[in-house]
Amino acid sequence: MYHKVSEQYEWGLTTTTPRQFKAQMLALQHLGFSFSRIEDYSPDLNQVLITFDDGYSCIKEYAAPILEEVGGVATVFAITDYVGQKNSWDYFPEDKQITHMSWSELRELHDKGWEIGSHGKSHRRLINMSSKNVHDELATSKKRIEDEMGSEVTTFCPPFNAWNSDLLSQIEYVGYTRVAISYPLTGLPKWSGEFIPRLGVYLHDVMPLFLAKIMTNPLSPIEVLQQQMINMAGDGKILESWLKPQ
Ligand SMILES: [Zn+2]
């Protein structure tokens, strides 16, 4: 699970540099993995699923050419209200805000074989929200991406990795068959759909840490803690909550 692949430094730590990303993709290729979309994943093949949350422009600029070099495709989770817009949903000083891919950029990736999944309409936490609003986030984003791409959207990625069994029922009701979530996985409920568990890769993941991350099962306690903290923080959001006390 990646967010941004860029040279631009930001304090949320969810950026990987293009150089790091290239080394990581080459390492995966060297280890014999092939790169699949979530939709085409087969547990019998030695596949790795690369995903990008939020759909930033830097993914098309830096990550897509690198994946092309290794013959790989990936999945992007787009936030439909913010396609082509700055990431004002997250807390960043205005001059540090970055842009999400436009519909035509997403289509270009889709035409190369990438999967475009949904990350909702507005990147809001969907638990503790009225079921009408949740339905709107799930259904409107699905339909919009389907209309723009001309193919079915089957995977939903809950913003901030915030999900519970009520949300899963709604995700299923709207017609998604898969949900992309993050480690650590504690007590997965019964669900008719498929869970796609993901490991976040971050700026401080130098090569030995990256390899340990992908080759170690179960995760080390430090890795579990790191994944929990980054899920909780969600980029600038934790700063926003300090800066704007309720
Ligand atoms: Zn996100």
mmCIF file of C-alpha atoms and ligand atoms in Angstrom:
data_model
loop_
_atom_site.group_PDB
_atom_site.id
_atom_site.type_symbol
_atom_site.label_atom_id
_atom_site.label_comp_id
_atom_site.label_asym_id
_atom_site.label_seq_id
_atom_site.Cartn_x
_atom_site.Cartn_y
_atom_site.Cartn_z
ATOM 1 C CA MET A 1 0.000 0.000 0.000
ATOM 2 C CA TYR A 2 1.520 3.221 -1.218
ATOM 3 C CA HIS A 3 0.145 6.759 -1.177
ATOM 4 C CA LYS A 4 2.604 9.095 -2.912
ATOM 5 C CA VAL A 5 5.688 8.437 -4.984
ATOM 6 C CA SER A 6 7.395 11.803 -5.232
ATOM 7 C CA GLU A 7 10.518 13.880 -4.600
ATOM 8 C CA GLN A 8 8.427 16.350 -2.601
ATOM 9 C CA TYR A 9 9.004 15.923 1.127
ATOM 10 C CA GLU A 10 5.971 15.921 3.403
ATOM 11 C CA TRP A 11 5.616 15.282 7.105
ATOM 12 C CA GLY A 12 3.005 12.534 6.930
ATOM 13 C CA LEU A 13 5.732 9.987 5.942
ATOM 14 C CA THR A 14 3.420 8.404 3.377
ATOM 15 C CA THR A 15 5.691 9.424 0.503
ATOM 16 C CA THR A 16 8.174 7.081 -1.131
ATOM 17 C CA THR A 17 10.817 8.600 -3.397
ATOM 18 C CA PRO A 18 10.854 7.475 -7.067
ATOM 19 C CA ARG A 19 14.345 6.050 -6.449
ATOM 20 C CA GLN A 20 13.135 3.959 -3.482
ATOM 21 C CA PHE A 21 10.051 2.840 -5.381
ATOM 22 C CA LYS A 22 12.104 1.730 -8.375
ATOM 23 C CA ALA A 23 14.492 -0.267 -6.165
ATOM 24 C CA GLN A 24 11.504 -1.901 -4.445
ATOM 25 C CA MET A 25 9.810 -2.866 -7.735
ATOM 26 C CA LEU A 26 13.095 -4.266 -9.111
ATOM 27 C CA ALA A 27 13.550 -6.256 -5.887
ATOM 28 C CA LEU A 28 10.049 -7.723 -6.225
ATOM 29 C CA GLN A 29 10.730 -8.588 -9.856
ATOM 30 C CA HIS A 30 14.054 -10.171 -8.887
ATOM 31 C CA LEU A 31 12.257 -12.268 -6.253
ATOM 32 C CA GLY A 32 10.072 -13.666 -9.039
ATOM 33 C CA PHE A 33 6.848 -11.803 -8.310
ATOM 34 C CA SER A 34 4.587 -10.643 -11.098
ATOM 35 C CA PHE A 35 2.439 -7.547 -10.600
ATOM 36 C CA SER A 36 -1.320 -7.975 -10.753
ATOM 37 C CA ARG A 37 -4.448 -5.912 -10.337
ATOM 38 C CA ILE A 38 -6.608 -6.936 -7.386
ATOM 39 C CA GLU A 39 -9.312 -8.105 -9.828
ATOM 40 C CA ASP A 40 -6.962 -10.634 -11.469
ATOM 41 C CA TYR A 41 -5.240 -11.911 -8.342
ATOM 42 C CA SER A 42 -4.742 -15.639 -8.146
ATOM 43 C CA PRO A 43 -3.367 -17.205 -4.948
ATOM 44 C CA ASP A 44 -1.710 -19.945 -7.034
ATOM 45 C CA LEU A 45 0.584 -17.492 -8.795
ATOM 46 C CA ASN A 46 3.530 -15.667 -7.274
ATOM 47 C CA GLN A 47 1.815 -12.292 -7.540
ATOM 48 C CA VAL A 48 2.152 -9.043 -5.699
ATOM 49 C CA LEU A 49 -0.593 -6.414 -5.616
ATOM 50 C CA ILE A 50 0.609 -2.823 -5.657
ATOM 51 C CA THR A 51 -2.017 -0.288 -4.577
ATOM 52 C CA PHE A 52 -2.027 3.517 -4.388
ATOM 53 C CA ASP A 53 -4.524 5.222 -2.083
ATOM 54 C CA ASP A 54 -6.016 8.636 -2.931
ATOM 55 C CA GLY A 55 -5.000 8.745 -6.626
ATOM 56 C CA TYR A 56 -2.386 11.509 -6.599
ATOM 57 C CA SER A 57 -0.921 12.900 -9.839
ATOM 58 C CA CYS A 58 2.573 11.851 -8.764
ATOM 59 C CA ILE A 59 1.525 8.213 -9.270
ATOM 60 C CA LYS A 60 1.029 8.751 -12.972
ATOM 61 C CA GLU A 61 4.172 10.866 -13.191
ATOM 62 C CA TYR A 62 6.627 8.693 -11.222
ATOM 63 C CA ALA A 63 5.184 5.301 -10.293
ATOM 64 C CA ALA A 64 3.490 4.349 -13.582
ATOM 65 C CA PRO A 65 6.656 4.547 -15.753
ATOM 66 C CA ILE A 66 8.575 2.457 -13.186
ATOM 67 C CA LEU A 67 5.837 -0.182 -13.111
ATOM 68 C CA GLU A 68 5.822 -0.200 -16.887
ATOM 69 C CA GLU A 69 9.561 -0.991 -16.847
ATOM 70 C CA VAL A 70 8.932 -4.109 -14.761
ATOM 71 C CA GLY A 71 5.878 -5.043 -16.848
ATOM 72 C CA GLY A 72 3.555 -4.383 -13.946
ATOM 73 C CA VAL A 73 0.114 -2.945 -13.337
ATOM 74 C CA ALA A 74 -1.449 -1.722 -10.108
ATOM 75 C CA THR A 75 -4.657 -0.557 -8.468
ATOM 76 C CA VAL A 76 -5.456 3.088 -7.670
ATOM 77 C CA PHE A 77 -8.156 4.030 -5.160
ATOM 78 C CA ALA A 78 -9.659 7.314 -6.347
ATOM 79 C CA ILE A 79 -11.646 9.824 -4.255
ATOM 80 C CA THR A 80 -14.256 10.894 -6.782
ATOM 81 C CA ASP A 81 -15.034 14.420 -5.476
ATOM 82 C CA TYR A 82 -11.309 15.226 -5.599
ATOM 83 C CA VAL A 83 -10.380 13.879 -9.026
ATOM 84 C CA GLY A 84 -8.346 16.652 -10.699
ATOM 85 C CA GLN A 85 -8.470 18.725 -7.453
ATOM 86 C CA LYS A 86 -5.973 19.621 -4.713
ATOM 87 C CA ASN A 87 -5.979 17.457 -1.574
ATOM 88 C CA SER A 88 -7.832 19.968 0.581
ATOM 89 C CA TRP A 89 -9.489 17.043 2.421
ATOM 90 C CA ASP A 90 -6.203 16.521 4.249
ATOM 91 C CA TYR A 91 -4.457 19.044 6.458
ATOM 92 C CA PHE A 92 -1.634 20.671 4.533
ATOM 93 C CA PRO A 93 -0.622 24.318 4.283
ATOM 94 C CA GLU A 94 -2.122 25.593 1.034
ATOM 95 C CA ASP A 95 1.223 25.840 -0.767
ATOM 96 C CA LYS A 96 1.974 22.212 0.099
ATOM 97 C CA GLN A 97 -1.298 20.794 -1.214
ATOM 98 C CA ILE A 98 -0.909 18.377 -4.067
ATOM 99 C CA THR A 99 -3.158 17.404 -6.934
ATOM 100 C CA HIS A 100 -5.118 14.240 -7.552
ATOM 101 C CA MET A 101 -5.137 12.705 -11.016
ATOM 102 C CA SER A 102 -7.789 13.928 -13.454
ATOM 103 C CA TRP A 103 -10.327 11.591 -15.042
ATOM 104 C CA SER A 104 -8.286 11.522 -18.259
ATOM 105 C CA GLU A 105 -5.114 10.602 -16.329
ATOM 106 C CA LEU A 106 -6.986 7.823 -14.519
ATOM 107 C CA ARG A 107 -8.346 6.633 -17.856
ATOM 108 C CA GLU A 108 -4.827 6.503 -19.289
ATOM 109 C CA LEU A 109 -3.776 4.179 -16.476
ATOM 110 C CA HIS A 110 -6.959 2.147 -16.862
ATOM 111 C CA ASP A 111 -6.188 1.769 -20.578
ATOM 112 C CA LYS A 112 -2.745 0.403 -19.630
ATOM 113 C CA GLY A 113 -4.492 -2.310 -17.606
ATOM 114 C CA TRP A 114 -4.587 -0.670 -14.183
ATOM 115 C CA GLU A 115 -7.590 -1.108 -11.911
ATOM 116 C CA ILE A 116 -9.370 1.989 -10.591
ATOM 117 C CA GLY A 117 -11.120 1.206 -7.325
ATOM 118 C CA SER A 118 -13.140 3.477 -5.062
ATOM 119 C CA HIS A 119 -11.889 5.285 -1.957
ATOM 120 C CA GLY A 120 -15.260 7.023 -1.514
ATOM 121 C CA LYS A 121 -16.443 10.451 -2.616
ATOM 122 C CA SER A 122 -14.894 12.750 -0.053
ATOM 123 C CA HIS A 123 -12.359 10.781 2.039
ATOM 124 C CA ARG A 124 -14.426 10.823 5.194
ATOM 125 C CA ARG A 125 -14.425 8.256 7.962
ATOM 126 C CA LEU A 126 -17.433 6.104 7.085
ATOM 127 C CA ILE A 127 -18.059 4.610 10.481
ATOM 128 C CA ASN A 128 -20.342 6.690 12.733
ATOM 129 C CA MET A 129 -21.862 8.352 9.675
ATOM 130 C CA SER A 130 -25.571 8.115 8.795
ATOM 131 C CA SER A 131 -26.318 5.097 6.628
ATOM 132 C CA LYS A 132 -27.800 7.387 3.966
ATOM 133 C CA ASN A 133 -24.517 9.304 3.681
ATOM 134 C CA VAL A 134 -22.477 6.099 3.717
ATOM 135 C CA HIS A 135 -24.618 4.706 0.927
ATOM 136 C CA ASP A 136 -24.038 7.887 -1.067
ATOM 137 C CA GLU A 137 -20.240 7.715 -0.552
ATOM 138 C CA LEU A 138 -20.181 4.060 -1.653
ATOM 139 C CA ALA A 139 -22.705 4.108 -4.496
ATOM 140 C CA THR A 140 -22.025 7.516 -6.090
ATOM 141 C CA SER A 141 -18.252 6.939 -6.227
ATOM 142 C CA LYS A 142 -18.722 3.436 -7.700
ATOM 143 C CA LYS A 143 -21.075 4.674 -10.406
ATOM 144 C CA ARG A 144 -18.916 7.690 -11.275
ATOM 145 C CA ILE A 145 -15.767 5.590 -11.772
ATOM 146 C CA GLU A 146 -17.729 3.001 -13.763
ATOM 147 C CA ASP A 147 -19.152 5.721 -16.026
ATOM 148 C CA GLU A 148 -15.718 7.294 -16.533
ATOM 149 C CA MET A 149 -13.788 4.049 -17.081
ATOM 150 C CA GLY A 150 -16.455 1.971 -18.750
ATOM 151 C CA SER A 151 -15.853 -1.060 -16.552
ATOM 152 C CA GLU A 152 -17.181 -2.423 -13.293
ATOM 153 C CA VAL A 153 -15.690 -1.304 -9.961
ATOM 154 C CA THR A 154 -15.422 -4.235 -7.568
ATOM 155 C CA THR A 155 -12.995 -3.072 -4.843
ATOM 156 C CA PHE A 156 -13.636 -0.480 -2.137
ATOM 157 C CA CYS A 157 -10.918 0.934 0.106
ATOM 158 C CA PRO A 158 -12.314 2.540 3.313
ATOM 159 C CA PRO A 159 -10.685 5.937 4.071
ATOM 160 C CA PHE A 160 -8.394 5.850 7.155
ATOM 161 C CA ASN A 161 -8.815 2.060 7.170
ATOM 162 C CA ALA A 162 -11.923 2.735 9.287
ATOM 163 C CA TRP A 163 -14.398 -0.121 8.849
ATOM 164 C CA ASN A 164 -16.685 -2.380 10.853
ATOM 165 C CA SER A 165 -19.265 -5.072 10.087
ATOM 166 C CA ASP A 166 -22.045 -2.518 9.447
ATOM 167 C CA LEU A 167 -19.897 -0.829 6.833
ATOM 168 C CA LEU A 168 -19.013 -4.201 5.279
ATOM 169 C CA SER A 169 -22.732 -5.001 4.895
ATOM 170 C CA GLN A 170 -23.278 -1.693 3.124
ATOM 171 C CA ILE A 171 -20.220 -2.205 0.916
ATOM 172 C CA GLU A 172 -21.668 -5.560 -0.094
ATOM 173 C CA TYR A 173 -25.172 -4.143 -0.578
ATOM 174 C CA VAL A 174 -23.856 -1.525 -3.006
ATOM 175 C CA GLY A 175 -22.242 -4.280 -5.086
ATOM 176 C CA TYR A 176 -18.555 -4.328 -4.221
ATOM 177 C CA THR A 177 -17.090 -7.806 -3.810
ATOM 178 C CA ARG A 178 -13.736 -6.855 -2.247
ATOM 179 C CA VAL A 179 -12.503 -4.535 0.448
ATOM 180 C CA ALA A 180 -8.887 -3.340 0.632
ATOM 181 C CA ILE A 181 -7.833 -2.920 4.254
ATOM 182 C CA SER A 182 -4.531 -2.549 6.124
ATOM 183 C CA TYR A 183 -2.603 -4.700 8.547
ATOM 184 C CA PRO A 184 -2.685 -5.490 11.414
ATOM 185 C CA LEU A 185 -5.722 -7.711 10.982
ATOM 186 C CA THR A 186 -7.468 -8.430 14.219
ATOM 187 C CA GLY A 187 -10.599 -10.567 14.315
ATOM 188 C CA LEU A 188 -11.887 -10.289 10.769
ATOM 189 C CA PRO A 189 -15.679 -10.748 10.841
ATOM 190 C CA LYS A 190 -17.483 -13.166 8.538
ATOM 191 C CA TRP A 191 -18.162 -11.475 5.233
ATOM 192 C CA SER A 192 -19.271 -12.845 1.890
ATOM 193 C CA GLY A 193 -16.769 -10.628 0.058
ATOM 194 C CA GLU A 194 -13.016 -10.866 -0.067
ATOM 195 C CA PHE A 195 -10.610 -9.019 2.249
ATOM 196 C CA ILE A 196 -7.511 -7.636 0.551
ATOM 197 C CA PRO A 197 -5.044 -7.061 3.404
ATOM 198 C CA ARG A 198 -2.248 -4.585 2.661
ATOM 199 C CA LEU A 199 1.042 -3.534 4.161
ATOM 200 C CA GLY A 200 1.938 0.135 4.021
ATOM 201 C CA VAL A 201 5.321 1.108 2.582
ATOM 202 C CA TYR A 202 6.727 4.400 3.859
ATOM 203 C CA LEU A 203 9.600 6.835 3.470
ATOM 204 C CA HIS A 204 11.728 5.207 6.201
ATOM 205 C CA ASP A 205 11.415 1.731 4.666
ATOM 206 C CA VAL A 206 14.995 1.292 3.517
ATOM 207 C CA MET A 207 15.611 -1.882 1.506
ATOM 208 C CA PRO A 208 16.303 -4.290 4.435
ATOM 209 C CA LEU A 209 13.094 -3.100 6.148
ATOM 210 C CA PHE A 210 11.126 -3.374 2.908
ATOM 211 C CA LEU A 211 12.347 -6.945 2.348
ATOM 212 C CA ALA A 212 11.658 -7.885 5.973
ATOM 213 C CA LYS A 213 8.179 -6.440 5.589
ATOM 214 C CA ILE A 214 7.273 -8.483 2.541
ATOM 215 C CA MET A 215 9.056 -11.711 3.489
ATOM 216 C CA THR A 216 8.146 -11.935 7.200
ATOM 217 C CA ASN A 217 4.950 -13.564 8.296
ATOM 218 C CA PRO A 218 3.652 -12.864 10.934
ATOM 219 C CA LEU A 219 4.651 -9.213 11.228
ATOM 220 C CA SER A 220 7.134 -8.116 13.862
ATOM 221 C CA PRO A 221 5.640 -6.197 16.836
ATOM 222 C CA ILE A 222 7.387 -3.016 15.640
ATOM 223 C CA GLU A 223 5.837 -3.365 12.197
ATOM 224 C CA VAL A 224 2.387 -3.909 13.750
ATOM 225 C CA LEU A 225 2.809 -0.755 15.842
ATOM 226 C CA GLN A 226 3.983 1.241 12.832
ATOM 227 C CA GLN A 227 1.026 0.144 10.690
ATOM 228 C CA GLN A 228 -1.405 0.989 13.501
ATOM 229 C CA MET A 229 0.073 4.428 14.051
ATOM 230 C CA ILE A 230 0.078 5.378 10.390
ATOM 231 C CA ASN A 231 -3.503 4.139 9.917
ATOM 232 C CA MET A 232 -4.523 6.301 12.865
ATOM 233 C CA ALA A 233 -2.637 9.369 11.758
ATOM 234 C CA GLY A 234 -3.754 9.355 8.120
ATOM 235 C CA ASP A 235 -1.297 11.939 6.798
ATOM 236 C CA GLY A 236 -1.906 15.447 8.129
ATOM 237 C CA LYS A 237 -5.176 14.499 9.826
ATOM 238 C CA ILE A 238 -3.591 13.941 13.227
ATOM 239 C CA LEU A 239 -1.991 17.382 13.015
ATOM 240 C CA GLU A 240 -5.323 18.863 12.089
ATOM 241 C CA SER A 241 -6.898 17.383 15.190
ATOM 242 C CA TRP A 242 -4.187 18.962 17.356
ATOM 243 C CA LEU A 243 -4.393 22.297 15.616
ATOM 244 C CA LYS A 244 -8.181 22.502 15.659
ATOM 245 C CA PRO A 245 -9.336 21.148 19.025
ATOM 246 C CA GLN A 246 -13.057 20.323 18.973
HETATM 247 ZN ZN ZN B 1 -6.784 7.732 1.769
#
